[in-house]
């Protein structure tokens, strides 16, 4: 009973709740319906109103054109108010254009004050409303300007329209209402214009102008007309001038207008009158002084970021090039601003490509997103930046340095004066006199003298300028060569900068800069930047000058000055390494080291090619080789760095000893040296004399690298297939190696060619006619490497340029193919340099960027660049043509052959072993010393056989003949006769293997069976079986053995020996 009543109650309550919810939902739906209806009615009402207003606006502007200019200002104001009330950018674009034209037309009407739209500003009731309306209209003009593309014809007309609106209503100069009696209203009207301009500035007026300028100018050809650009720049200047160049507006102008790529160049081209306005307001000085405050300069740079900071920099540099007076007066501030801005850009310059970097055409890899829209304007920006290292600006900035006189005229005053006589007055006499006076007035050779305080204003100024250019070089990485070329254009800048450096500090030169290395002060860094700039520029200059310009014409530097400079650089680099500075060097110190070292090595390599420095100039007398070797054995870092960077400070013979020690250590490590406990592995090969090259190639090319370095024993087979007598104890292998090298380097085989003139060897460009020619070159490289590895000197004179490639010098950024060209073809080099010096129009010669060559009777055209045969050589590209031609002749033509030979050579000789030699020194390592033969040394290391001994009369005669009767050329022929090489071993005859030996022989070589007890006794006691006068001396070059008959007279020995060496008999196998 109770549970039933409970259940019915619950149902009743539930129904009541449901009914209540239904009523609430119904009310909600009704309310929502009313609201929706209200919104729709409102929307429809608004649409209707908008349609009516737009129709009214169209009707207003739809009347004929003749009456449109006579509409009253009030009617225009009212219709504008209605249009602005319903304004939509997309729908009302055309109506807005009509409104603007209507307003502008009203301003052009003569003597109709009620028509002038601006007249409403004088109405008490409408002034505020009119100001608000014109502000809105002008801002809508700005909005449209942001979206328009000036390169589209229709858009360019609209750009002119909106700009005219802005120009008209931000300045009172064109308002007709202010003429005559209305002049009294001008202050009030100016105030209104300032109010309007302030409003636009707050809304972002400068950003609008920046977008418009970038759209119109950031391209290869500007799309803005002269009128548009004039209007934009005038609008940009108005707020700045009105605010009397306040910091706030100068900042906006710099950030938004001066950062537009190459805007100053475009102004100079399209509307130079604007540049006159800039000058009249002294804006360049104001910009520099504003940015000279570090906080403000940083603020501007941060706002602009990297790419646009560079654009601002370009515009400032261009302005500077037009304002000499300001530049001279504000040099310190100008230089400081540029350094700060370049340093800011440098933060984003990266040394390598990564996922976080982007390519910039001037800065290289850049750790910010590059606005690729700016890429088209980069050539113009680069042209602006070029003014910084142009002659004009360098003369202004380096005026203190360039004003120095390098001529010394005191000598002229001291010349003895002669009484005037008829003879002395002859023209020829005067000519000699003038020539003598000229030679007497040549400048003193510049050497470190000291005497100038480093804290003086002059030194600080020059240091700042050097810091500027050094920062430019490290920031604008992609145009670095352009900058260096600009800085070296003036012939007297670098010698005068060197003269300036020589005067610094108490003693001048080395001591000051070494002290700077140990001081981490700002002043020290600036002084080192000066040295670094001097080294970078001088190195660049010397690499682009040819030998005639360096040695004969002596452009920029006298040869004596190069000696002084190289001595300074040599000492500086040595001290940096030996004092441990380089070991821990980072950042700027490491850059300085590479800069100084680079300049030093360019001078050293130039001196190796053609001497200008005295003997032993490059050696360090205070460095004992024994100390260096001890440190190398202990793996001391400074000793390793010395050997890596400046091995030339160690005497050549010590380096050769070091090389031989390195080889010996490797042999011991590889187990190639015979010891009491083990013998090295021996490789046996059999060679047919008639097919020596083919058999050697087939058998040796299969050997592993270590087997090639190990002991190789050769057995010869004669033409009848019979093994030749003789046991190879290195001698037979030496003969085999010499014979192989003689064959492969024979120009008749066409693997190698000889240079014109001194007949030196290099790979033949037509060697590809041989089958497997690259494998052959690799084999030749291995054979040459084996000879050097074993210390066997071979008479193979290589061309200097090829030796440079063997050393890897051609990979250096400072390597110049043109400098090496004389070693290939001196006549060809003369022809190319005559093109360089050709004063007329080079295109008249009809040359193209190609090279025609006669290859086996056929004329083959090689293009130096893709499409080169259609590209004419002009005055602009003739230097490129010369370098391309030299590079083609010495590298491209023989690239694969050289690479194969180097690969084979380096499989035996490690590159780091020979890196301590120059090209001439490497030739000496391969072919022996080119010095006079030391007969005493040869006598000391001679072994005698067959009864001969040091006191034997034939031996005494022999040494006497060699010393007193033979010329140096005949002594060289004698050495070639017995060893197969005309040059002595580099370290003396103690290192000749096998040692030189002389044996007494009684019979001819074909009857010779070796020494017997009887033959030895007869030789010792000078007992002859019969007079040997008819026989010639012979030799076995494989054993370095001279076989000498026991002659009875000295004269016979002299005659027979001279005949034998001149006929080159010998080369028989004992």
mmCIF file of N, CA and C in Angstrom, residues 846-852 859-873 881 884:
data_model
loop_
_atom_site.group_PDB
_atom_site.id
_atom_site.type_symbol
_atom_site.label_atom_id
_atom_site.label_comp_id
_atom_site.label_asym_id
_atom_site.label_seq_id
_atom_site.Cartn_x
_atom_site.Cartn_y
_atom_site.Cartn_z
ATOM 1 N N UNK A 846 89.765 39.419 -81.827
ATOM 2 C CA UNK A 846 88.900 38.310 -82.239
ATOM 3 C C UNK A 846 89.085 37.038 -81.431
ATOM 4 N N UNK A 847 89.505 37.158 -80.166
ATOM 5 C CA UNK A 847 89.689 35.975 -79.315
ATOM 6 C C UNK A 847 88.373 35.566 -78.665
ATOM 7 N N UNK A 848 88.243 34.278 -78.355
ATOM 8 C CA UNK A 848 87.083 33.786 -77.594
ATOM 9 C C UNK A 848 87.588 32.992 -76.402
ATOM 10 N N UNK A 849 86.689 32.684 -75.471
ATOM 11 C CA UNK A 849 87.059 31.917 -74.276
ATOM 12 C C UNK A 849 87.186 30.434 -74.637
ATOM 13 N N UNK A 850 88.118 30.165 -75.545
ATOM 14 C CA UNK A 850 88.358 28.790 -75.988
ATOM 15 C C UNK A 850 89.814 28.666 -76.406
ATOM 16 N N UNK A 851 90.273 27.411 -76.588
ATOM 17 C CA UNK A 851 91.672 27.154 -76.957
ATOM 18 C C UNK A 851 91.696 26.125 -78.086
ATOM 19 N N UNK A 852 92.254 26.519 -79.218
ATOM 20 C CA UNK A 852 92.366 25.615 -80.367
ATOM 21 C C UNK A 852 93.709 24.911 -80.329
ATOM 22 N N UNK A 859 92.396 19.808 -85.770
ATOM 23 C CA UNK A 859 92.219 21.003 -84.936
ATOM 24 C C UNK A 859 91.051 20.786 -83.988
ATOM 25 N N UNK A 860 91.348 20.795 -82.682
ATOM 26 C CA UNK A 860 90.322 20.559 -81.663
ATOM 27 C C UNK A 860 90.122 21.852 -80.878
ATOM 28 N N UNK A 861 88.858 22.235 -80.705
ATOM 29 C CA UNK A 861 88.529 23.460 -79.946
ATOM 30 C C UNK A 861 88.109 23.073 -78.532
ATOM 31 N N UNK A 862 88.845 23.554 -77.541
ATOM 32 C CA UNK A 862 88.511 23.307 -76.131
ATOM 33 C C UNK A 862 87.859 24.570 -75.561
ATOM 34 N N UNK A 863 86.663 24.456 -75.032
ATOM 35 C CA UNK A 863 85.986 25.609 -74.418
ATOM 36 C C UNK A 863 86.477 25.774 -72.981
ATOM 37 N N UNK A 864 86.929 26.976 -72.665
ATOM 38 C CA UNK A 864 87.443 27.243 -71.309
ATOM 39 C C UNK A 864 86.318 27.371 -70.304
ATOM 40 N N UNK A 865 85.131 27.779 -70.757
ATOM 41 C CA UNK A 865 83.901 27.804 -69.944
ATOM 42 C C UNK A 865 82.796 27.263 -70.851
ATOM 43 N N UNK A 866 81.681 26.782 -70.276
ATOM 44 C CA UNK A 866 80.597 26.305 -71.139
ATOM 45 C C UNK A 866 80.168 27.392 -72.131
ATOM 46 N N UNK A 867 80.140 27.039 -73.413
ATOM 47 C CA UNK A 867 79.783 28.005 -74.460
ATOM 48 C C UNK A 867 80.876 29.003 -74.755
ATOM 49 N N UNK A 868 82.128 28.690 -74.347
ATOM 50 C CA UNK A 868 83.240 29.637 -74.448
ATOM 51 C C UNK A 868 83.579 30.068 -75.857
ATOM 52 N N UNK A 869 83.352 29.186 -76.852
ATOM 53 C CA UNK A 869 83.746 29.563 -78.214
ATOM 54 C C UNK A 869 82.857 30.649 -78.804
ATOM 55 N N UNK A 870 81.742 30.938 -78.133
ATOM 56 C CA UNK A 870 80.857 32.021 -78.607
ATOM 57 C C UNK A 870 80.999 33.284 -77.758
ATOM 58 N N UNK A 871 81.844 33.201 -76.692
ATOM 59 C CA UNK A 871 82.004 34.362 -75.790
ATOM 60 C C UNK A 871 83.294 35.096 -76.159
ATOM 61 N N UNK A 872 83.212 36.339 -76.630
ATOM 62 C CA UNK A 872 84.434 37.066 -77.020
ATOM 63 C C UNK A 872 85.241 37.511 -75.795
ATOM 64 N N UNK A 873 86.554 37.607 -75.982
ATOM 65 C CA UNK A 873 87.434 38.150 -74.935
ATOM 66 C C UNK A 873 87.398 39.670 -75.049
ATOM 67 N N UNK A 881 90.310 35.389 -68.789
ATOM 68 C CA UNK A 881 90.743 34.585 -69.941
ATOM 69 C C UNK A 881 92.169 34.073 -69.728
ATOM 70 N N UNK A 884 92.101 31.391 -67.017
ATOM 71 C CA UNK A 884 91.435 30.187 -67.524
ATOM 72 C C UNK A 884 92.343 29.433 -68.488
#
